[in-house]
Amino acid sequence: MKPRVYVTRLLPKEAMDRIHAYCDAKVWEGELPPPREVLMENVRDIDGLLSLLTDKIDAELMDRAPKLKAISNYAVGYDNIDIPAATRRGIIVGNTPGVLTETTADLAFALMMAAARRVVEGDKMTRAGKWKTWGPMILVGQDVHGATLGIIGMGRIGTAVARRARGFGMKLLYYDIVRNSKAEEELGVQYVELNKLLADSDFITIHTNLTKETHHLISAKRFEMMKRTCILVNTARGPIVDNMALYDALRNKTIAYAALDVTEPEPMPADHPLLTLDNVIVVPHIASASIATRTKMGLMAADNLIAGLKGEMPPNPVNPEVIMKSR
Ligand code: DGY
């Protein structure tokens, strides 16, 4: 008998094939996430769950799934899962780090460039028939080359952004709770306290996990510390930035511009106050969205799931102690 699993969205074909080869899989094929009651109903008899960042996997849900052995999240972030609750129940959790690093860094850089050079405003102006002439001050923006970039979170993705920024001759500052001496040596990034990074950076890009400590890390008080010309980019998790404080900061020109791949809430409703402003770009959480990367994420998620179902250590465990204890 194959282990029974529930997959909360259709993944790239290669990943689905791998899952079907080993598991008896039921797949939610909707475009939107399965509603909570559907998820609760479908986990009753499963051995494994392949979830997305849009699924809330909490203790209540785990209690509905007494046979659940493995949860595999199709994302590097896992703030949607109650990890201590999984660990207490002996459920191994896996995620998909590494494979999406460069693709996410590409988008962070794309957002930075688009905001600095007002690309989205320019496109809107053209489509609206408002491009009347060439003019000395039309859509003037800011230079990226030679500017100071502050990176909050110097892990894999922060480091990949730093590598790109070096090619643009940027001065690189970073803040993290742990120093990254390898990045300091290899990329010449300079560690500074958070408040100094906020005060000295022309661009700030966020690459930290969402935790209790980073929730609303970028608050009204912290916007006040930034340069009035500062451009903020967030491709990490929406709640790291207090979006209403961001709205005030952008409206009052406390900072110049923001470019967001992630928001709070998600999805961002079309009538959100931020979307009334011209100095913000918002895209719908697409940082890892290249065909190649989404396929690699799927294969990695499938491997994590299958290893967990076999009682083996997944290639990318979040709570490895579950398997270590069982040995
Ligand atoms: C992640 O993996 O956590 C991203 O937010 C989506 O790829």
Short mmCIF file of C-alpha atoms and ligand atoms in Angstrom, two decimals:
data_model
loop_
_atom_site.label_atom_id
_atom_site.label_comp_id
_atom_site.label_asym_id
_atom_site.label_seq_id
_atom_site.Cartn_x
_atom_site.Cartn_y
_atom_site.Cartn_z
CA MET A 1 0.00 0.00 0.00
CA LYS A 2 1.32 3.42 -0.94
CA PRO A 3 1.32 6.11 1.78
CA ARG A 4 -1.60 8.52 1.52
CA VAL A 5 -0.80 12.18 0.99
CA TYR A 6 -2.68 15.39 0.38
CA VAL A 7 -1.16 17.97 -1.97
CA THR A 8 -2.72 21.41 -1.56
CA ARG A 9 -2.07 22.65 -5.13
CA LEU A 10 -1.00 21.26 -8.45
CA LEU A 11 2.82 21.50 -8.67
CA PRO A 12 4.98 21.36 -11.82
CA LYS A 13 4.53 18.02 -13.65
CA GLU A 14 7.97 16.61 -12.81
CA ALA A 15 7.21 17.02 -9.11
CA MET A 16 3.72 15.56 -9.41
CA ASP A 17 5.11 12.53 -11.26
CA ARG A 18 7.62 11.92 -8.46
CA ILE A 19 4.91 12.19 -5.80
CA HIS A 20 2.49 9.91 -7.67
CA ALA A 21 5.21 7.29 -8.19
CA TYR A 22 5.62 6.80 -4.43
CA CYS A 23 2.35 8.01 -2.92
CA ASP A 24 -1.37 7.61 -3.16
CA ALA A 25 -1.89 11.34 -3.65
CA LYS A 26 -5.04 13.40 -3.53
CA VAL A 27 -4.47 16.80 -5.08
CA TRP A 28 -6.43 20.04 -4.61
CA GLU A 29 -6.54 21.36 -8.15
CA GLY A 30 -8.15 24.72 -7.44
CA GLU A 31 -6.39 27.94 -8.38
CA LEU A 32 -7.04 29.31 -4.89
CA PRO A 33 -5.91 27.46 -1.75
CA PRO A 34 -8.23 24.80 -0.35
CA PRO A 35 -10.63 26.39 2.14
CA ARG A 36 -9.82 25.60 5.77
CA GLU A 37 -12.72 23.12 6.14
CA VAL A 38 -11.62 21.23 3.01
CA LEU A 39 -8.07 21.01 4.30
CA MET A 40 -9.29 19.87 7.73
CA GLU A 41 -11.44 17.18 6.14
CA ASN A 42 -8.74 15.90 3.79
CA VAL A 43 -5.99 15.46 6.37
CA ARG A 44 -7.94 12.92 8.47
CA ASP A 45 -6.32 9.77 7.06
CA ILE A 46 -3.12 11.05 5.52
CA ASP A 47 0.47 10.07 6.22
CA GLY A 48 1.96 13.07 4.46
CA LEU A 49 1.01 16.63 3.55
CA LEU A 50 2.50 18.78 0.82
CA SER A 51 1.56 22.35 1.70
CA LEU A 52 2.05 25.84 0.29
CA LEU A 53 2.80 29.05 2.15
CA THR A 54 -0.89 29.94 1.78
CA ASP A 55 -1.98 26.99 3.97
CA LYS A 56 -2.11 27.48 7.71
CA ILE A 57 -0.76 24.29 9.25
CA ASP A 58 -1.39 24.65 12.97
CA ALA A 59 -1.86 22.37 15.98
CA GLU A 60 -5.61 22.11 15.39
CA LEU A 61 -5.01 20.77 11.89
CA MET A 62 -2.32 18.35 13.06
CA ASP A 63 -4.72 17.00 15.68
CA ARG A 64 -7.13 16.12 12.88
CA ALA A 65 -4.40 14.03 11.24
CA PRO A 66 -3.35 11.38 13.77
CA LYS A 67 -1.32 9.43 11.19
CA LEU A 68 0.56 12.44 9.83
CA LYS A 69 4.33 11.77 9.71
CA ALA A 70 5.65 14.33 7.24
CA ILE A 71 4.85 17.86 6.12
CA SER A 72 6.67 19.23 3.11
CA ASN A 73 6.32 22.95 2.47
CA TYR A 74 6.73 24.13 -1.11
CA ALA A 75 8.67 27.22 0.01
CA VAL A 76 11.83 28.17 1.81
CA GLY A 77 9.79 30.14 4.37
CA TYR A 78 7.72 28.10 6.82
CA ASP A 79 6.05 30.74 8.98
CA ASN A 80 2.72 29.18 7.89
CA ILE A 81 3.54 26.05 9.93
CA ASP A 82 3.57 25.70 13.70
CA ILE A 83 6.96 23.96 13.88
CA PRO A 84 7.02 23.34 17.66
CA ALA A 85 3.56 21.73 17.36
CA ALA A 86 4.85 19.46 14.57
CA THR A 87 7.96 18.55 16.53
CA ARG A 88 5.92 17.69 19.64
CA ARG A 89 3.84 15.31 17.53
CA GLY A 90 6.89 13.70 15.89
CA ILE A 91 6.05 15.16 12.47
CA ILE A 92 9.05 15.96 10.31
CA VAL A 93 8.82 19.20 8.31
CA GLY A 94 10.82 20.00 5.16
CA ASN A 95 11.28 23.19 3.12
CA THR A 96 12.95 24.23 -0.16
CA PRO A 97 16.01 26.41 0.51
CA GLY A 98 18.82 27.08 -1.92
CA VAL A 99 17.08 26.37 -5.23
CA LEU A 100 15.24 29.69 -5.23
CA THR A 101 18.08 31.89 -3.99
CA GLU A 102 19.25 33.33 -7.30
CA THR A 103 15.75 33.72 -8.74
CA THR A 104 14.60 35.62 -5.66
CA ALA A 105 17.71 37.81 -5.74
CA ASP A 106 16.96 38.56 -9.41
CA LEU A 107 13.53 39.88 -8.49
CA ALA A 108 14.83 41.92 -5.55
CA PHE A 109 17.24 43.57 -7.95
CA ALA A 110 14.57 44.02 -10.61
CA LEU A 111 12.32 45.77 -8.08
CA MET A 112 15.15 47.98 -6.92
CA MET A 113 15.93 49.02 -10.50
CA ALA A 114 12.27 49.46 -11.41
CA ALA A 115 11.64 51.70 -8.40
CA ALA A 116 14.84 53.72 -8.84
CA ARG A 117 14.19 54.34 -12.53
CA ARG A 118 10.40 54.62 -12.25
CA VAL A 119 9.85 51.91 -14.84
CA VAL A 120 6.26 51.12 -13.87
CA GLU A 121 5.25 54.80 -13.84
CA GLY A 122 6.84 55.18 -17.29
CA ASP A 123 4.92 52.24 -18.68
CA LYS A 124 1.63 53.57 -17.25
CA MET A 125 2.34 57.01 -18.71
CA THR A 126 2.97 55.57 -22.17
CA ARG A 127 -0.15 53.42 -22.13
CA ALA A 128 -2.23 56.39 -20.97
CA GLY A 129 -1.09 58.42 -24.00
CA LYS A 130 0.71 60.91 -21.72
CA TRP A 131 4.13 60.64 -23.39
CA LYS A 132 4.08 63.99 -25.18
CA THR A 133 7.79 64.80 -25.54
CA TRP A 134 11.29 64.20 -24.21
CA GLY A 135 11.83 66.48 -21.23
CA PRO A 136 14.73 67.21 -18.90
CA MET A 137 12.78 66.43 -15.75
CA ILE A 138 10.31 63.81 -16.95
CA LEU A 139 10.38 60.74 -14.71
CA VAL A 140 13.80 61.50 -13.31
CA GLY A 141 14.76 58.87 -10.76
CA GLN A 142 17.81 57.77 -8.84
CA ASP A 143 21.04 56.07 -9.82
CA VAL A 144 21.53 52.52 -8.62
CA HIS A 145 25.20 52.36 -9.60
CA GLY A 146 27.47 53.76 -6.93
CA ALA A 147 24.68 54.06 -4.35
CA THR A 148 24.70 52.54 -0.85
CA LEU A 149 22.67 49.37 -0.43
CA GLY A 150 21.63 48.20 3.04
CA ILE A 151 20.82 44.50 3.23
CA ILE A 152 18.77 43.31 6.19
CA GLY A 153 19.48 39.59 6.55
CA MET A 154 22.76 38.33 5.07
CA GLY A 155 21.78 34.71 4.47
CA ARG A 156 21.68 32.96 1.12
CA ILE A 157 19.42 35.48 -0.64
CA GLY A 158 20.96 38.57 0.95
CA THR A 159 24.37 37.33 -0.18
CA ALA A 160 23.11 36.72 -3.72
CA VAL A 161 21.78 40.29 -3.85
CA ALA A 162 25.13 41.60 -2.58
CA ARG A 163 26.90 39.77 -5.41
CA ARG A 164 24.68 41.45 -7.97
CA ALA A 165 25.12 44.86 -6.31
CA ARG A 166 28.90 44.61 -6.51
CA GLY A 167 28.55 44.56 -10.29
CA PHE A 168 26.81 47.92 -9.98
CA GLY A 169 29.65 49.38 -7.90
CA MET A 170 27.37 49.78 -4.89
CA LYS A 171 28.63 50.32 -1.36
CA LEU A 172 27.28 47.43 0.71
CA LEU A 173 26.10 47.52 4.32
CA TYR A 174 24.33 44.71 6.10
CA TYR A 175 22.63 43.93 9.37
CA ASP A 176 21.83 40.47 10.70
CA ILE A 177 21.58 38.85 14.12
CA VAL A 178 24.62 36.77 13.18
CA ARG A 179 27.69 38.16 11.43
CA ASN A 180 28.45 36.64 8.03
CA SER A 181 32.25 36.80 7.97
CA LYS A 182 32.43 34.84 4.70
CA ALA A 183 30.31 37.49 2.93
CA GLU A 184 32.34 40.23 4.61
CA GLU A 185 35.59 38.76 3.26
CA GLU A 186 34.40 37.69 -0.16
CA LEU A 187 32.02 40.52 -1.05
CA GLY A 188 33.31 43.41 1.03
CA VAL A 189 29.97 43.89 2.76
CA GLN A 190 30.23 45.90 5.96
CA TYR A 191 28.34 44.92 9.11
CA VAL A 192 26.53 47.82 10.83
CA GLU A 193 23.85 48.11 13.50
CA LEU A 194 20.32 48.27 12.12
CA ASN A 195 19.81 51.95 12.91
CA LYS A 196 23.02 52.90 11.12
CA LEU A 197 22.00 50.85 8.10
CA LEU A 198 18.65 52.64 8.03
CA ALA A 199 20.29 56.06 8.27
CA ASP A 200 23.07 55.49 5.71
CA SER A 201 21.43 53.48 2.93
CA ASP A 202 20.08 54.80 -0.37
CA PHE A 203 18.36 51.45 -0.94
CA ILE A 204 17.28 48.95 1.71
CA THR A 205 16.40 45.38 0.83
CA ILE A 206 14.91 42.86 3.27
CA HIS A 207 16.00 39.20 3.31
CA THR A 208 15.23 37.97 6.79
CA ASN A 209 12.78 35.36 8.07
CA LEU A 210 9.48 36.37 9.57
CA THR A 211 9.66 35.65 13.31
CA LYS A 212 8.21 37.26 16.45
CA GLU A 213 11.33 39.45 16.52
CA THR A 214 11.11 40.61 12.89
CA HIS A 215 7.34 41.23 12.87
CA HIS A 216 6.94 44.95 11.99
CA LEU A 217 10.70 45.38 12.27
CA ILE A 218 10.30 48.24 9.81
CA SER A 219 7.99 50.49 11.79
CA ALA A 220 7.00 54.17 11.75
CA LYS A 221 9.93 54.97 14.05
CA ARG A 222 12.35 53.24 11.70
CA PHE A 223 11.02 55.01 8.59
CA GLU A 224 11.89 58.26 10.37
CA MET A 225 15.53 57.12 10.54
CA MET A 226 15.81 56.57 6.78
CA LYS A 227 16.96 59.08 4.17
CA ARG A 228 14.11 60.95 2.49
CA THR A 229 15.44 59.58 -0.80
CA CYS A 230 15.49 55.99 0.44
CA ILE A 231 13.97 53.17 -1.63
CA LEU A 232 12.75 50.12 0.31
CA VAL A 233 12.47 46.67 -1.28
CA ASN A 234 10.79 43.70 0.42
CA THR A 235 10.89 40.21 -1.09
CA ALA A 236 10.96 38.37 2.26
CA ARG A 237 7.64 38.37 4.13
CA GLY A 238 5.00 41.12 4.22
CA PRO A 239 4.55 41.45 7.99
CA ILE A 240 8.23 42.40 8.46
CA VAL A 241 7.12 45.86 7.29
CA ASP A 242 4.28 47.73 9.00
CA ASN A 243 2.37 48.50 5.80
CA MET A 244 0.25 51.29 7.25
CA ALA A 245 3.42 52.98 8.54
CA LEU A 246 4.85 52.47 5.05
CA TYR A 247 1.77 54.12 3.58
CA ASP A 248 2.29 57.18 5.80
CA ALA A 249 6.02 57.25 5.04
CA LEU A 250 5.42 57.17 1.28
CA ARG A 251 2.53 59.63 1.33
CA ASN A 252 4.43 62.11 3.52
CA LYS A 253 7.65 61.57 1.53
CA THR A 254 9.50 60.38 4.64
CA ILE A 255 11.03 57.92 2.17
CA ALA A 256 10.96 58.10 -1.61
CA TYR A 257 9.71 54.78 -2.89
CA ALA A 258 8.96 51.17 -2.04
CA ALA A 259 8.82 48.01 -4.12
CA LEU A 260 7.11 45.02 -2.58
CA ASP A 261 6.80 41.40 -3.60
CA VAL A 262 5.21 40.52 -0.28
CA THR A 263 2.55 42.39 1.67
CA GLU A 264 0.37 42.28 4.73
CA PRO A 265 -2.26 41.08 4.12
CA GLU A 266 -1.69 38.74 1.18
CA PRO A 267 -3.18 38.97 -1.32
CA MET A 268 -3.25 42.74 -1.11
CA PRO A 269 -6.79 43.93 -1.90
CA ALA A 270 -7.06 46.29 -4.88
CA ASP A 271 -8.54 48.99 -2.62
CA HIS A 272 -5.60 48.93 -0.19
CA PRO A 273 -4.45 52.51 0.59
CA LEU A 274 -0.91 51.74 -0.58
CA LEU A 275 -2.22 51.18 -4.09
CA THR A 276 -3.45 54.78 -4.28
CA LEU A 277 0.17 55.95 -4.31
CA ASP A 278 2.42 56.36 -7.36
CA ASN A 279 5.66 55.81 -5.43
CA VAL A 280 5.10 52.15 -4.72
CA ILE A 281 5.32 49.03 -6.85
CA VAL A 282 3.52 45.91 -5.67
CA VAL A 283 3.84 42.52 -7.37
CA PRO A 284 2.02 39.38 -6.21
CA HIS A 285 4.65 37.33 -4.33
CA ILE A 286 6.47 36.14 -7.46
CA ALA A 287 10.12 36.26 -6.39
CA SER A 288 10.72 32.54 -6.98
CA ALA A 289 8.45 32.38 -10.02
CA SER A 290 10.62 31.11 -12.84
CA ILE A 291 9.73 27.81 -14.50
CA ALA A 292 13.11 26.29 -13.68
CA THR A 293 13.04 27.32 -10.03
CA ARG A 294 9.43 26.34 -9.39
CA THR A 295 10.25 22.91 -10.87
CA LYS A 296 13.32 22.53 -8.64
CA MET A 297 11.25 23.57 -5.62
CA GLY A 298 8.67 20.93 -6.54
CA LEU A 299 11.25 18.17 -6.87
CA MET A 300 12.84 19.15 -3.59
CA ALA A 301 9.45 19.25 -1.86
CA ALA A 302 8.64 15.82 -3.29
CA ASP A 303 11.95 14.42 -2.03
CA ASN A 304 11.40 15.91 1.43
CA LEU A 305 7.93 14.38 1.55
CA ILE A 306 9.01 10.92 0.41
CA ALA A 307 12.00 10.77 2.78
CA GLY A 308 9.79 11.84 5.68
CA LEU A 309 7.23 9.17 4.84
CA LYS A 310 9.99 6.55 4.87
CA GLY A 311 11.12 7.77 8.29
CA GLU A 312 14.36 9.03 6.73
CA MET A 313 16.00 12.42 7.12
CA PRO A 314 14.64 14.67 4.34
CA PRO A 315 17.20 16.50 2.19
CA ASN A 316 16.04 19.77 3.78
CA PRO A 317 14.57 19.26 7.22
CA VAL A 318 13.30 22.16 9.34
CA ASN A 319 13.10 20.11 12.56
CA PRO A 320 15.72 17.34 12.07
CA GLU A 321 15.49 16.43 15.77
CA VAL A 322 12.31 14.49 14.97
CA ILE A 323 14.23 11.93 12.87
CA MET A 324 17.37 12.06 15.03
CA LYS A 325 15.32 11.16 18.11
CA SER A 326 13.63 8.24 16.36
CA ARG A 327 16.99 6.59 15.52
C1 DGY B 1 9.35 31.06 -0.24
O1 DGY B 1 9.78 30.05 -0.77
O2 DGY B 1 9.30 31.20 0.98
C2 DGY B 1 8.89 32.17 -1.15
O3 DGY B 1 8.26 33.17 -0.48
C3 DGY B 1 8.05 31.64 -2.29
O4 DGY B 1 8.87 30.93 -3.11
#
